[in-house]
PDB file of C-alpha atoms and ligand atoms in Angstrom:
ATOM      1  CA  ALA K   1     123.334 105.256 112.889  1.00 38.00           C
ATOM      2  CA  LYS K   2     125.521 108.177 111.936  1.00 40.00           C
ATOM      3  CA  LEU K   3     126.706 110.872 114.277  1.00 44.00           C
ATOM      4  CA  SER K   4     128.211 114.200 113.330  1.00 44.00           C
ATOM      5  CA  GLY K   5     131.843 113.013 112.872  1.00 45.00           C
ATOM      6  CA  LYS K   6     132.559 112.191 109.231  1.00 45.00           C
ATOM      7  CA  ASN K   7     133.460 108.534 109.644  1.00 48.00           C
ATOM      8  CA  ARG K   8     131.322 107.913 112.652  1.00 50.00           C
ATOM      9  CA  VAL K   9     129.348 104.697 112.438  1.00 51.00           C
ATOM     10  CA  LEU K  10     128.157 103.083 115.636  1.00 50.00           C
ATOM     11  CA  SER K  11     128.678  99.376 116.111  1.00 53.00           C
ATOM     12  CA  PHE K  12     125.841  97.136 117.240  1.00 48.00           C
ATOM     13  CA  GLN K  13     127.626  96.661 120.555  1.00 51.00           C
ATOM     14  CA  GLU K  14     127.736 100.389 121.147  1.00 50.00           C
ATOM     15  CA  ILE K  15     124.042 100.779 120.414  1.00 47.00           C
ATOM     16  CA  GLU K  16     123.266  97.949 122.841  1.00 52.00           C
ATOM     17  CA  ASP K  17     125.508  99.442 125.478  1.00 53.00           C
ATOM     18  CA  GLY K  18     123.945 102.789 126.308  1.00 58.00           C
ATOM     19  CA  SER K  19     126.661 103.908 128.693  1.00 58.00           C
ATOM     20  CA  HIS K  20     129.392 103.616 126.080  1.00 62.00           C
ATOM     21  CA  TYR K  21     127.158 105.541 123.718  1.00 57.00           C
ATOM     22  CA  LEU K  22     126.896 108.425 126.161  1.00 62.00           C
ATOM     23  CA  GLN K  23     130.607 108.281 126.961  1.00 71.00           C
ATOM     24  CA  THR K  24     131.481 108.522 123.286  1.00 75.00           C
ATOM     25  CA  LEU K  25     129.174 111.477 122.805  1.00 79.00           C
ATOM     26  CA  GLU K  26     130.775 113.166 125.773  1.00 85.00           C
ATOM     27  CA  MET K  27     134.242 112.394 124.448  1.00 87.00           C
ATOM     28  CA  GLU K  28     133.388 113.880 121.070  1.00 90.00           C
ATOM     29  CA  ARG K  29     132.179 117.108 122.656  1.00 92.00           C
ATOM     30  CA  ASP K  30     135.258 117.142 124.891  1.00 94.00           C
ATOM     31  CA  LEU K  31     137.706 116.603 122.031  1.00 95.00           C
ATOM     32  CA  ARG K  32     136.155 119.353 119.930  1.00 95.00           C
ATOM     33  CA  ARG K  33     136.399 121.725 122.870  1.00 96.00           C
ATOM     34  CA  ALA K  34     140.013 120.651 123.481  1.00 97.00           C
ATOM     35  CA  LEU K  35     140.902 121.767 119.952  1.00 96.00           C
ATOM     36  CA  GLU K  36     139.118 125.088 120.326  1.00 96.00           C
ATOM     37  CA  GLU K  37     140.402 125.816 123.826  1.00 96.00           C
ATOM     38  CA  ASP K  38     143.986 124.756 123.201  1.00 95.00           C
ATOM     39  CA  GLU K  39     144.011 121.929 125.742  1.00 98.00           C
ATOM     40  CA  PHE K  40     146.521 119.871 123.759  1.00 98.00           C
ATOM     41  CA  GLU K  41     150.247 120.109 124.311  1.00 98.00           C
ATOM     42  CA  LEU K  42     153.209 118.449 122.663  1.00 98.00           C
ATOM     43  CA  TYR K  43     155.822 116.598 124.669  1.00 98.00           C
ATOM     44  CA  TYR K  44     159.094 115.663 123.029  1.00 98.00           C
ATOM     45  CA  GLN K  45     161.268 112.609 123.534  1.00 98.00           C
ATOM     46  CA  PRO K  46     164.920 112.615 122.415  1.00 98.00           C
ATOM     47  CA  ILE K  47     166.138 109.933 120.016  1.00 98.00           C
ATOM     48  CA  VAL K  48     169.844 109.465 120.593  1.00 98.00           C
ATOM     49  CA  SER K  49     172.878 107.888 119.111  1.00 96.00           C
ATOM     50  CA  PRO K  50     174.506 106.224 122.138  1.00 93.00           C
ATOM     51  CA  HIS K  51     178.139 106.034 121.241  1.00 89.00           C
ATOM     52  CA  PRO K  52     179.465 108.661 120.775  1.00 89.00           C
ATOM     53  CA  PHE K  53     176.519 110.291 122.469  1.00 94.00           C
ATOM     54  CA  ALA K  54     174.460 112.716 120.383  1.00 96.00           C
ATOM     55  CA  VAL K  55     170.812 113.676 120.225  1.00 97.00           C
ATOM     56  CA  ARG K  56     169.776 112.912 116.656  1.00 98.00           C
ATOM     57  CA  GLY K  57     166.075 113.591 116.705  1.00 98.00           C
ATOM     58  CA  VAL K  58     162.938 114.116 118.753  1.00 98.00           C
ATOM     59  CA  GLU K  59     159.521 112.519 118.563  1.00 98.00           C
ATOM     60  CA  ALA K  60     156.502 114.760 119.179  1.00 98.00           C
ATOM     61  CA  LEU K  61     153.935 113.051 121.434  1.00 98.00           C
ATOM     62  CA  ILE K  62     150.582 114.655 122.115  1.00 98.00           C
ATOM     63  CA  ARG K  63     149.187 115.235 125.597  1.00 98.00           C
ATOM     64  CA  TRP K  64     145.683 116.341 126.528  1.00 96.00           C
ATOM     65  CA  ASN K  65     145.475 118.574 129.588  1.00 97.00           C
ATOM     66  CA  HIS K  66     141.824 117.971 130.391  1.00 94.00           C
ATOM     67  CA  PRO K  67     140.349 120.665 132.677  1.00 93.00           C
ATOM     68  CA  VAL K  68     138.655 118.071 134.926  1.00 92.00           C
ATOM     69  CA  LYS K  69     140.301 114.702 134.222  1.00 90.00           C
ATOM     70  CA  GLY K  70     143.879 115.994 134.241  1.00 94.00           C
ATOM     71  CA  GLN K  71     146.369 114.697 131.692  1.00 95.00           C
ATOM     72  CA  VAL K  72     144.834 112.105 129.369  1.00 93.00           C
ATOM     73  CA  SER K  73     147.144 109.662 127.574  1.00 93.00           C
ATOM     74  CA  PRO K  74     147.160 109.568 123.756  1.00 95.00           C
ATOM     75  CA  GLY K  75     146.884 105.769 123.928  1.00 93.00           C
ATOM     76  CA  LEU K  76     143.402 106.427 125.227  1.00 91.00           C
ATOM     77  CA  PHE K  77     142.061 109.304 123.175  1.00 93.00           C
ATOM     78  CA  ILE K  78     143.808 108.916 119.792  1.00 94.00           C
ATOM     79  CA  PRO K  79     141.922 105.693 118.903  1.00 90.00           C
ATOM     80  CA  ILE K  80     138.657 107.415 119.839  1.00 91.00           C
ATOM     81  CA  ALA K  81     139.545 110.520 117.846  1.00 93.00           C
ATOM     82  CA  GLU K  82     140.201 108.215 114.884  1.00 91.00           C
ATOM     83  CA  GLN K  83     136.821 106.569 115.279  1.00 89.00           C
ATOM     84  CA  LEU K  84     135.049 109.895 115.595  1.00 90.00           C
ATOM     85  CA  GLY K  85     136.702 111.309 112.483  1.00 91.00           C
ATOM     86  CA  LEU K  86     138.525 113.979 114.492  1.00 94.00           C
ATOM     87  CA  ILE K  87     142.049 112.703 113.898  1.00 94.00           C
ATOM     88  CA  SER K  88     142.707 114.891 110.862  1.00 95.00           C
ATOM     89  CA  ASP K  89     141.920 118.046 112.819  1.00 95.00           C
ATOM     90  CA  ILE K  90     144.096 116.906 115.715  1.00 97.00           C
ATOM     91  CA  GLY K  91     146.852 115.751 113.355  1.00 96.00           C
ATOM     92  CA  ARG K  92     146.883 119.102 111.592  1.00 96.00           C
ATOM     93  CA  TRP K  93     147.296 120.836 114.959  1.00 97.00           C
ATOM     94  CA  VAL K  94     150.148 118.467 115.902  1.00 98.00           C
ATOM     95  CA  LEU K  95     151.994 119.076 112.663  1.00 97.00           C
ATOM     96  CA  ARG K  96     151.688 122.848 112.798  1.00 97.00           C
ATOM     97  CA  GLN K  97     152.612 123.060 116.476  1.00 98.00           C
ATOM     98  CA  ALA K  98     155.572 120.661 116.245  1.00 98.00           C
ATOM     99  CA  VAL K  99     157.047 122.398 113.212  1.00 98.00           C
ATOM    100  CA  ARG K 100     156.611 125.818 114.816  1.00 98.00           C
ATOM    101  CA  GLU K 101     158.086 124.758 118.172  1.00 98.00           C
ATOM    102  CA  MET K 102     160.962 122.727 116.779  1.00 98.00           C
ATOM    103  CA  ARG K 103     162.138 124.531 113.643  1.00 97.00           C
ATOM    104  CA  GLU K 104     164.916 126.509 115.338  1.00 97.00           C
ATOM    105  CA  HIS K 105     166.113 123.594 117.455  1.00 97.00           C
ATOM    106  CA  VAL K 106     166.134 121.307 114.443  1.00 97.00           C
ATOM    107  CA  THR K 107     168.467 123.669 112.621  1.00 96.00           C
ATOM    108  CA  ARG K 108     170.658 124.587 115.574  1.00 95.00           C
ATOM    109  CA  HIS K 109     171.154 121.044 116.873  1.00 95.00           C
ATOM    110  CA  GLU K 110     170.898 119.221 113.524  1.00 96.00           C
ATOM    111  CA  LEU K 111     167.930 117.137 114.609  1.00 97.00           C
ATOM    112  CA  PHE K 112     165.112 115.393 112.838  1.00 98.00           C
ATOM    113  CA  LEU K 113     161.546 115.872 113.996  1.00 98.00           C
ATOM    114  CA  SER K 114     159.382 112.757 114.077  1.00 98.00           C
ATOM    115  CA  ILE K 115     155.583 112.981 113.898  1.00 98.00           C
ATOM    116  CA  ASN K 116     153.002 110.226 114.308  1.00 97.00           C
ATOM    117  CA  VAL K 117     150.464 109.997 111.527  1.00 95.00           C
ATOM    118  CA  SER K 118     147.532 107.618 111.708  1.00 91.00           C
ATOM    119  CA  LYS K 119     145.974 105.736 108.836  1.00 84.00           C
ATOM    120  CA  ARG K 120     142.785 107.769 108.957  1.00 86.00           C
ATOM    121  CA  GLN K 121     144.833 110.906 108.302  1.00 88.00           C
ATOM    122  CA  ILE K 122     146.462 109.272 105.300  1.00 84.00           C
ATOM    123  CA  ALA K 123     143.049 108.360 103.936  1.00 82.00           C
ATOM    124  CA  ASP K 124     142.009 112.004 104.223  1.00 83.00           C
ATOM    125  CA  GLY K 125     143.119 113.426 100.879  1.00 85.00           C
ATOM    126  CA  SER K 126     144.040 116.850 102.257  1.00 90.00           C
ATOM    127  CA  PHE K 127     147.010 115.682 104.360  1.00 93.00           C
ATOM    128  CA  LEU K 128     149.730 116.060 101.736  1.00 94.00           C
ATOM    129  CA  GLY K 129     148.754 119.528 100.612  1.00 95.00           C
ATOM    130  CA  GLU K 130     148.557 120.744 104.180  1.00 95.00           C
ATOM    131  CA  LEU K 131     151.910 119.234 105.019  1.00 97.00           C
ATOM    132  CA  GLU K 132     153.543 120.928 102.052  1.00 96.00           C
ATOM    133  CA  ARG K 133     152.015 124.271 102.954  1.00 97.00           C
ATOM    134  CA  ILE K 134     153.075 124.088 106.598  1.00 97.00           C
ATOM    135  CA  LEU K 135     156.656 123.144 105.695  1.00 98.00           C
ATOM    136  CA  HIS K 136     156.814 125.917 103.125  1.00 97.00           C
ATOM    137  CA  ASP K 137     155.273 128.612 105.363  1.00 97.00           C
ATOM    138  CA  GLN K 138     157.596 127.753 108.237  1.00 96.00           C
ATOM    139  CA  THR K 139     160.624 127.245 105.965  1.00 96.00           C
ATOM    140  CA  PHE K 140     161.170 123.832 107.520  1.00 98.00           C
ATOM    141  CA  ASN K 141     163.501 121.558 105.547  1.00 98.00           C
ATOM    142  CA  PRO K 142     161.354 118.507 104.588  1.00 98.00           C
ATOM    143  CA  SER K 143     164.301 116.141 104.923  1.00 98.00           C
ATOM    144  CA  ASN K 144     164.354 116.942 108.655  1.00 98.00           C
ATOM    145  CA  LEU K 145     160.806 115.657 109.047  1.00 98.00           C
ATOM    146  CA  HIS K 146     160.071 111.970 109.677  1.00 98.00           C
ATOM    147  CA  VAL K 147     156.511 110.730 109.293  1.00 97.00           C
ATOM    148  CA  GLU K 148     155.859 107.719 111.546  1.00 97.00           C
ATOM    149  CA  ILE K 149     153.357 105.190 110.293  1.00 93.00           C
ATOM    150  CA  THR K 150     152.418 102.355 112.639  1.00 88.00           C
ATOM    151  CA  GLU K 151     153.136  98.844 111.426  1.00 78.00           C
ATOM    152  CA  SER K 152     150.005  97.246 112.830  1.00 75.00           C
ATOM    153  CA  GLU K 153     147.928  99.849 110.975  1.00 75.00           C
ATOM    154  CA  VAL K 154     149.441  99.684 107.542  1.00 71.00           C
ATOM    155  CA  GLY K 155     147.714  96.483 106.454  1.00 67.00           C
ATOM    156  CA  GLY K 156     144.874  96.883 104.012  1.00 69.00           C
ATOM    157  CA  ASN K 157     145.379  98.745 100.791  1.00 78.00           C
ATOM    158  CA  LEU K 158     149.035  98.287  99.893  1.00 82.00           C
ATOM    159  CA  TYR K 159     148.772 100.283  96.688  1.00 85.00           C
ATOM    160  CA  GLU K 160     147.270 103.272  98.481  1.00 85.00           C
ATOM    161  CA  LEU K 161     150.014 103.155 101.103  1.00 87.00           C
ATOM    162  CA  GLN K 162     152.736 102.925  98.448  1.00 90.00           C
ATOM    163  CA  GLN K 163     151.259 105.956  96.696  1.00 90.00           C
ATOM    164  CA  PHE K 164     151.113 107.900  99.936  1.00 90.00           C
ATOM    165  CA  ILE K 165     154.725 107.088 100.771  1.00 93.00           C
ATOM    166  CA  SER K 166     155.845 107.968  97.239  1.00 94.00           C
ATOM    167  CA  SER K 167     154.229 111.366  97.424  1.00 93.00           C
ATOM    168  CA  LEU K 168     155.822 112.036 100.817  1.00 95.00           C
ATOM    169  CA  LYS K 169     159.209 110.989  99.420  1.00 96.00           C
ATOM    170  CA  ALA K 170     158.635 113.310  96.471  1.00 96.00           C
ATOM    171  CA  ILE K 171     158.336 116.236  98.896  1.00 96.00           C
ATOM    172  CA  GLY K 172     161.564 115.069 100.561  1.00 97.00           C
ATOM    173  CA  VAL K 173     160.054 113.820 103.826  1.00 98.00           C
ATOM    174  CA  LYS K 174     161.427 110.632 105.476  1.00 98.00           C
ATOM    175  CA  ILE K 175     159.316 107.615 106.362  1.00 97.00           C
ATOM    176  CA  SER K 176     159.542 105.648 109.619  1.00 97.00           C
ATOM    177  CA  LEU K 177     157.708 102.428 110.354  1.00 94.00           C
ATOM    178  CA  ASP K 178     156.608 102.632 114.000  1.00 94.00           C
ATOM    179  CA  ASP K 179     156.040  99.827 116.530  1.00 90.00           C
ATOM    180  CA  PHE K 180     157.628  97.166 114.351  1.00 90.00           C
ATOM    181  CA  GLY K 181     156.859  93.692 115.666  1.00 84.00           C
ATOM    182  CA  VAL K 182     153.337  94.414 116.863  1.00 77.00           C
ATOM    183  CA  GLY K 183     151.755  93.811 113.477  1.00 76.00           C
ATOM    184  CA  THR K 184     152.257  90.917 111.117  1.00 74.00           C
ATOM    185  CA  SER K 185     154.113  92.430 108.163  1.00 75.00           C
ATOM    186  CA  SER K 186     156.296  90.122 106.146  1.00 79.00           C
ATOM    187  CA  LEU K 187     159.727  91.209 105.008  1.00 80.00           C
ATOM    188  CA  SER K 188     158.606  91.287 101.385  1.00 82.00           C
ATOM    189  CA  PHE K 189     155.857  93.679 102.417  1.00 83.00           C
ATOM    190  CA  LEU K 190     158.411  95.923 104.116  1.00 85.00           C
ATOM    191  CA  GLN K 191     160.623  95.815 101.046  1.00 86.00           C
ATOM    192  CA  SER K 192     157.739  96.977  98.886  1.00 88.00           C
ATOM    193  CA  LEU K 193     157.602 100.225 100.869  1.00 91.00           C
ATOM    194  CA  GLN K 194     160.184 102.997 100.481  1.00 93.00           C
ATOM    195  CA  LEU K 195     161.047 103.159 104.178  1.00 95.00           C
ATOM    196  CA  ASP K 196     163.956 105.119 105.648  1.00 97.00           C
ATOM    197  CA  LEU K 197     163.787 103.953 109.226  1.00 97.00           C
ATOM    198  CA  ILE K 198     162.311 101.187 111.361  1.00 96.00           C
ATOM    199  CA  LYS K 199     161.329 101.669 114.974  1.00 96.00           C
ATOM    200  CA  ILE K 200     161.475  98.361 116.817  1.00 95.00           C
ATOM    201  CA  ASP K 201     158.663  98.106 119.335  1.00 93.00           C
ATOM    202  CA  GLN K 202     159.522  98.340 123.012  1.00 94.00           C
ATOM    203  CA  ASN K 203     158.264  94.808 123.684  1.00 91.00           C
ATOM    204  CA  PHE K 204     161.383  93.366 122.030  1.00 91.00           C
ATOM    205  CA  VAL K 205     163.743  95.122 124.378  1.00 93.00           C
ATOM    206  CA  LYS K 206     161.634  94.273 127.436  1.00 90.00           C
ATOM    207  CA  GLY K 207     162.260  90.554 127.108  1.00 85.00           C
ATOM    208  CA  ILE K 208     165.954  90.425 126.343  1.00 88.00           C
ATOM    209  CA  THR K 209     167.279  90.219 129.880  1.00 80.00           C
ATOM    210  CA  GLU K 210     165.221  87.141 130.803  1.00 81.00           C
ATOM    211  CA  ASN K 211     164.507  85.474 127.514  1.00 81.00           C
ATOM    212  CA  THR K 212     167.028  83.911 125.122  1.00 85.00           C
ATOM    213  CA  PHE K 213     164.440  83.683 122.380  1.00 86.00           C
ATOM    214  CA  ASP K 214     163.787  87.446 122.524  1.00 86.00           C
ATOM    215  CA  ARG K 215     167.513  88.085 122.388  1.00 91.00           C
ATOM    216  CA  ALA K 216     167.873  85.974 119.253  1.00 92.00           C
ATOM    217  CA  LEU K 217     164.850  87.634 117.718  1.00 90.00           C
ATOM    218  CA  LEU K 218     166.166  91.143 118.272  1.00 93.00           C
ATOM    219  CA  GLU K 219     169.611  90.207 116.971  1.00 94.00           C
ATOM    220  CA  GLY K 220     167.971  88.805 113.856  1.00 93.00           C
ATOM    221  CA  LEU K 221     165.979  91.992 113.314  1.00 93.00           C
ATOM    222  CA  TYR K 222     169.085  94.138 113.621  1.00 95.00           C
ATOM    223  CA  GLN K 223     170.874  92.021 111.031  1.00 94.00           C
ATOM    224  CA  THR K 224     167.947  92.031 108.638  1.00 92.00           C
ATOM    225  CA  PHE K 225     167.288  95.759 108.767  1.00 93.00           C
ATOM    226  CA  HIS K 226     170.965  96.507 108.561  1.00 93.00           C
ATOM    227  CA  THR K 227     171.180  94.365 105.431  1.00 91.00           C
ATOM    228  CA  LEU K 228     168.206  96.208 103.955  1.00 90.00           C
ATOM    229  CA  GLY K 229     170.067  99.483 104.563  1.00 92.00           C
ATOM    230  CA  LEU K 230     167.443 100.872 106.933  1.00 95.00           C
ATOM    231  CA  ASP K 231     168.132 103.106 109.899  1.00 97.00           C
ATOM    232  CA  ILE K 232     166.885 101.618 113.153  1.00 98.00           C
ATOM    233  CA  VAL K 233     165.510 103.073 116.373  1.00 98.00           C
ATOM    234  CA  THR K 234     165.151 100.753 119.359  1.00 98.00           C
ATOM    235  CA  GLU K 235     162.232 101.919 121.479  1.00 97.00           C
ATOM    236  CA  GLY K 236     161.744 101.459 125.215  1.00 97.00           C
ATOM    237  CA  VAL K 237     165.327 101.207 126.431  1.00 97.00           C
ATOM    238  CA  GLU K 238     165.104 101.801 130.177  1.00 97.00           C
ATOM    239  CA  ARG K 239     167.825  99.796 131.897  1.00 95.00           C
ATOM    240  CA  PRO K 240     171.624  99.637 131.525  1.00 94.00           C
ATOM    241  CA  GLU K 241     171.516  95.911 130.594  1.00 94.00           C
ATOM    242  CA  GLN K 242     169.148  96.721 127.755  1.00 95.00           C
ATOM    243  CA  LEU K 243     171.375  99.513 126.523  1.00 96.00           C
ATOM    244  CA  ALA K 244     174.407  97.207 126.708  1.00 95.00           C
ATOM    245  CA  PHE K 245     172.633  94.607 124.584  1.00 95.00           C
ATOM    246  CA  VAL K 246     171.655  97.126 121.918  1.00 96.00           C
ATOM    247  CA  LEU K 247     175.181  98.555 121.817  1.00 96.00           C
ATOM    248  CA  GLU K 248     176.683  95.107 121.432  1.00 95.00           C
ATOM    249  CA  HIS K 249     174.473  94.053 118.539  1.00 94.00           C
ATOM    250  CA  SER K 250     173.698  97.106 116.446  1.00 95.00           C
ATOM    251  CA  SER K 251     174.307 100.689 115.523  1.00 93.00           C
ATOM    252  CA  SER K 252     170.664 101.409 116.305  1.00 97.00           C
ATOM    253  CA  LEU K 253     169.501 104.766 117.569  1.00 98.00           C
ATOM    254  CA  ILE K 254     167.811 104.663 120.947  1.00 98.00           C
ATOM    255  CA  GLN K 255     164.614 106.128 122.348  1.00 98.00           C
ATOM    256  CA  GLY K 256     163.705 105.352 125.934  1.00 98.00           C
ATOM    257  CA  TYR K 257     163.481 106.387 129.543  1.00 98.00           C
ATOM    258  CA  HIS K 258     167.162 105.530 130.004  1.00 97.00           C
ATOM    259  CA  TYR K 259     167.921 108.824 128.276  1.00 97.00           C
ATOM    260  CA  SER K 260     164.711 110.765 128.767  1.00 97.00           C
ATOM    261  CA  LYS K 261     160.965 110.432 129.091  1.00 98.00           C
ATOM    262  CA  PRO K 262     158.854 112.585 126.789  1.00 98.00           C
ATOM    263  CA  VAL K 263     159.062 116.092 128.281  1.00 98.00           C
ATOM    264  CA  PRO K 264     157.422 119.497 127.726  1.00 98.00           C
ATOM    265  CA  LEU K 265     159.160 121.868 125.320  1.00 98.00           C
ATOM    266  CA  SER K 266     160.909 123.930 128.015  1.00 98.00           C
ATOM    267  CA  GLN K 267     162.458 120.781 129.520  1.00 98.00           C
ATOM    268  CA  LEU K 268     163.569 119.569 126.125  1.00 98.00           C
ATOM    269  CA  GLU K 269     165.271 122.924 125.585  1.00 97.00           C
ATOM    270  CA  ASN K 270     167.141 122.517 128.881  1.00 96.00           C
ATOM    271  CA  TYR K 271     168.128 118.971 127.908  1.00 96.00           C
ATOM    272  CA  LEU K 272     169.491 120.137 124.554  1.00 96.00           C
ATOM    273  CA  LYS K 273     171.446 122.965 126.219  1.00 93.00           C
ATOM    274  CA  LYS K 274     173.019 120.568 128.714  1.00 91.00           C
ATOM    275  CA  VAL K 275     173.949 118.142 125.973  1.00 86.00           C
ATOM    276  CA  VAL K 276     175.718 120.895 124.050  1.00 76.00           C
ATOM    277  CA  MET K 277     177.796 121.743 127.129  1.00 71.00           C
ATOM    278  CA  LEU K 278     178.935 118.122 127.659  1.00 63.00           C
TER     279      LEU K 278
HETATM  280  P1  C2E G   1     154.509 105.624 119.876  1.00 74.79           P
HETATM  281  O1  C2E G   1     154.469 106.488 118.674  1.00 74.79           O
HETATM  282  O2  C2E G   1     155.054 104.254 119.719  1.00 74.79           O
HETATM  283  O3  C2E G   1     155.329 106.455 120.964  1.00 74.79           O
HETATM  284  C1  C2E G   1     156.203 105.878 121.902  1.00 74.79           C
HETATM  285  C2  C2E G   1     155.496 105.661 123.221  1.00 74.79           C
HETATM  286  O4  C2E G   1     156.347 104.899 124.055  1.00 74.79           O
HETATM  287  C3  C2E G   1     155.197 106.964 123.978  1.00 74.79           C
HETATM  288  O5  C2E G   1     153.975 106.814 124.706  1.00 74.79           O
HETATM  289  C4  C2E G   1     156.387 107.035 124.938  1.00 74.79           C
HETATM  290  O6  C2E G   1     156.122 107.787 126.099  1.00 74.79           O
HETATM  291  C5  C2E G   1     156.582 105.587 125.272  1.00 74.79           C
HETATM  292  N1  C2E G   1     157.965 105.309 125.698  1.00 74.79           N
HETATM  293  C6  C2E G   1     159.108 105.822 125.201  1.00 74.79           C
HETATM  294  N2  C2E G   1     160.194 105.306 125.825  1.00 74.79           N
HETATM  295  C7  C2E G   1     159.730 104.443 126.747  1.00 74.79           C
HETATM  296  C8  C2E G   1     160.384 103.597 127.734  1.00 74.79           C
HETATM  297  O7  C2E G   1     161.591 103.541 127.883  1.00 74.79           O
HETATM  298  N3  C2E G   1     159.554 102.833 128.523  1.00 74.79           N
HETATM  299  C9  C2E G   1     158.184 102.871 128.394  1.00 74.79           C
HETATM  300  N4  C2E G   1     157.459 102.088 129.195  1.00 74.79           N
HETATM  301  N5  C2E G   1     157.549 103.656 127.479  1.00 74.79           N
HETATM  302  C10 C2E G   1     158.319 104.431 126.666  1.00 74.79           C
HETATM  303  P2  C2E G   1     152.834 107.918 124.666  1.00 74.79           P
HETATM  304  O8  C2E G   1     153.429 109.279 124.620  1.00 74.79           O
HETATM  305  O9  C2E G   1     151.867 107.594 125.753  1.00 74.79           O
HETATM  306  O10 C2E G   1     152.126 107.670 123.260  1.00 74.79           O
HETATM  307  C11 C2E G   1     151.417 106.487 122.999  1.00 74.79           C
HETATM  308  C12 C2E G   1     151.036 106.371 121.552  1.00 74.79           C
HETATM  309  O11 C2E G   1     150.047 107.348 121.197  1.00 74.79           O
HETATM  310  C13 C2E G   1     152.190 106.623 120.585  1.00 74.79           C
HETATM  311  O12 C2E G   1     153.021 105.480 120.504  1.00 74.79           O
HETATM  312  C14 C2E G   1     151.423 106.906 119.301  1.00 74.79           C
HETATM  313  O13 C2E G   1     151.019 105.714 118.697  1.00 74.79           O
HETATM  314  C15 C2E G   1     150.203 107.648 119.829  1.00 74.79           C
HETATM  315  N6  C2E G   1     150.423 109.100 119.630  1.00 74.79           N
HETATM  316  C16 C2E G   1     151.071 109.975 120.442  1.00 74.79           C
HETATM  317  N7  C2E G   1     151.064 111.228 119.908  1.00 74.79           N
HETATM  318  C17 C2E G   1     150.398 111.129 118.727  1.00 74.79           C
HETATM  319  C18 C2E G   1     150.054 112.075 117.690  1.00 74.79           C
HETATM  320  O14 C2E G   1     150.387 113.268 117.734  1.00 74.79           O
HETATM  321  N8  C2E G   1     149.328 111.589 116.621  1.00 74.79           N
HETATM  322  C19 C2E G   1     148.968 110.269 116.515  1.00 74.79           C
HETATM  323  N9  C2E G   1     148.266 109.875 115.441  1.00 74.79           N
HETATM  324  N10 C2E G   1     149.285 109.363 117.461  1.00 74.79           N
HETATM  325  C20 C2E G   1     149.987 109.774 118.557  1.00 74.79           C
HETATM  326 MG1   MG G   2     155.736 106.953 117.265  1.00 74.79          MG
HETATM  327 MG1   MG G   3     156.482 103.369 118.752  1.00 74.79          MG
HETATM  328 MG1   MG G   4     152.561 103.221 119.339  1.00 74.79          MG
END
């Protein structure tokens, strides 16, 4: 059975389960309206260099301000948007909005802007052209843009992924591998990709205060990525003990609640102003 979304194919389970079927239909209608009615908003989370302290970049994270349900988390609706074939439309909005909102701050504060891109968007052949046009129209320096690709998603067609990364690198854009440690990539796989930066998933940092094995694992990752000449971001740093561990073992950049949660644009602007005055 095929619904209106391009890649929409219902699974047997969904056909059996009528309620899910209706929910998905409702979600599709809702998501289309959200795009038309401007219900999406970007939050931004600082990515910092801890010592000496400096904000080095920001990650754009989408929020959906649903008129009835309130704020819906991207963890919930992004996978559905992917399934429904709506992710390219949403991704295009994210890119345009983030570049427009951040271009001045990126220049003034010497930041990079990091954007999440899902595999379905990569597969859509129009992504690169659109990206180039947006960067050109907004006179945004491509080397200040990081495209985040999620590790657990990149499996599958290695050649296609290598081509995609090459064409991004040709434009001058940087490549980050997101959520490292959730998927099953081998190091040789990572080496076959022209990555600039690795984001270590927040689960690694969670365990380090209780678990010796996790500590050893994270130390090993820092050494390996350092040897490979990759920049590192440690995600999910919340507590002082976690920060202390990261500081002791790496020169990793840090993204986590310890410094700031993702915040609306106006709050990010206040944060950047305060940082400048420090
Ligand atoms: P992600 O790209 O790995 O983003 C980091 C997530 O970790 C964010 O969740 C952020 O709020 C959360 N986080 C950051 N620091 C901490 C911390 O110290 N503690 C805890 N507990 N969490 C922390 P968020 O904003 O809910 O986004 C979830 C996921 O949704 C993202 O994970 C990303 O995969 C996806 N996503 C968000 N925006 C977009 C987008 O514009 N496009 C696409 N394709 N995916 C997006
Ligand atoms: Mg990300
Ligand atoms: Mg991540
Ligand atoms: Mg993620």
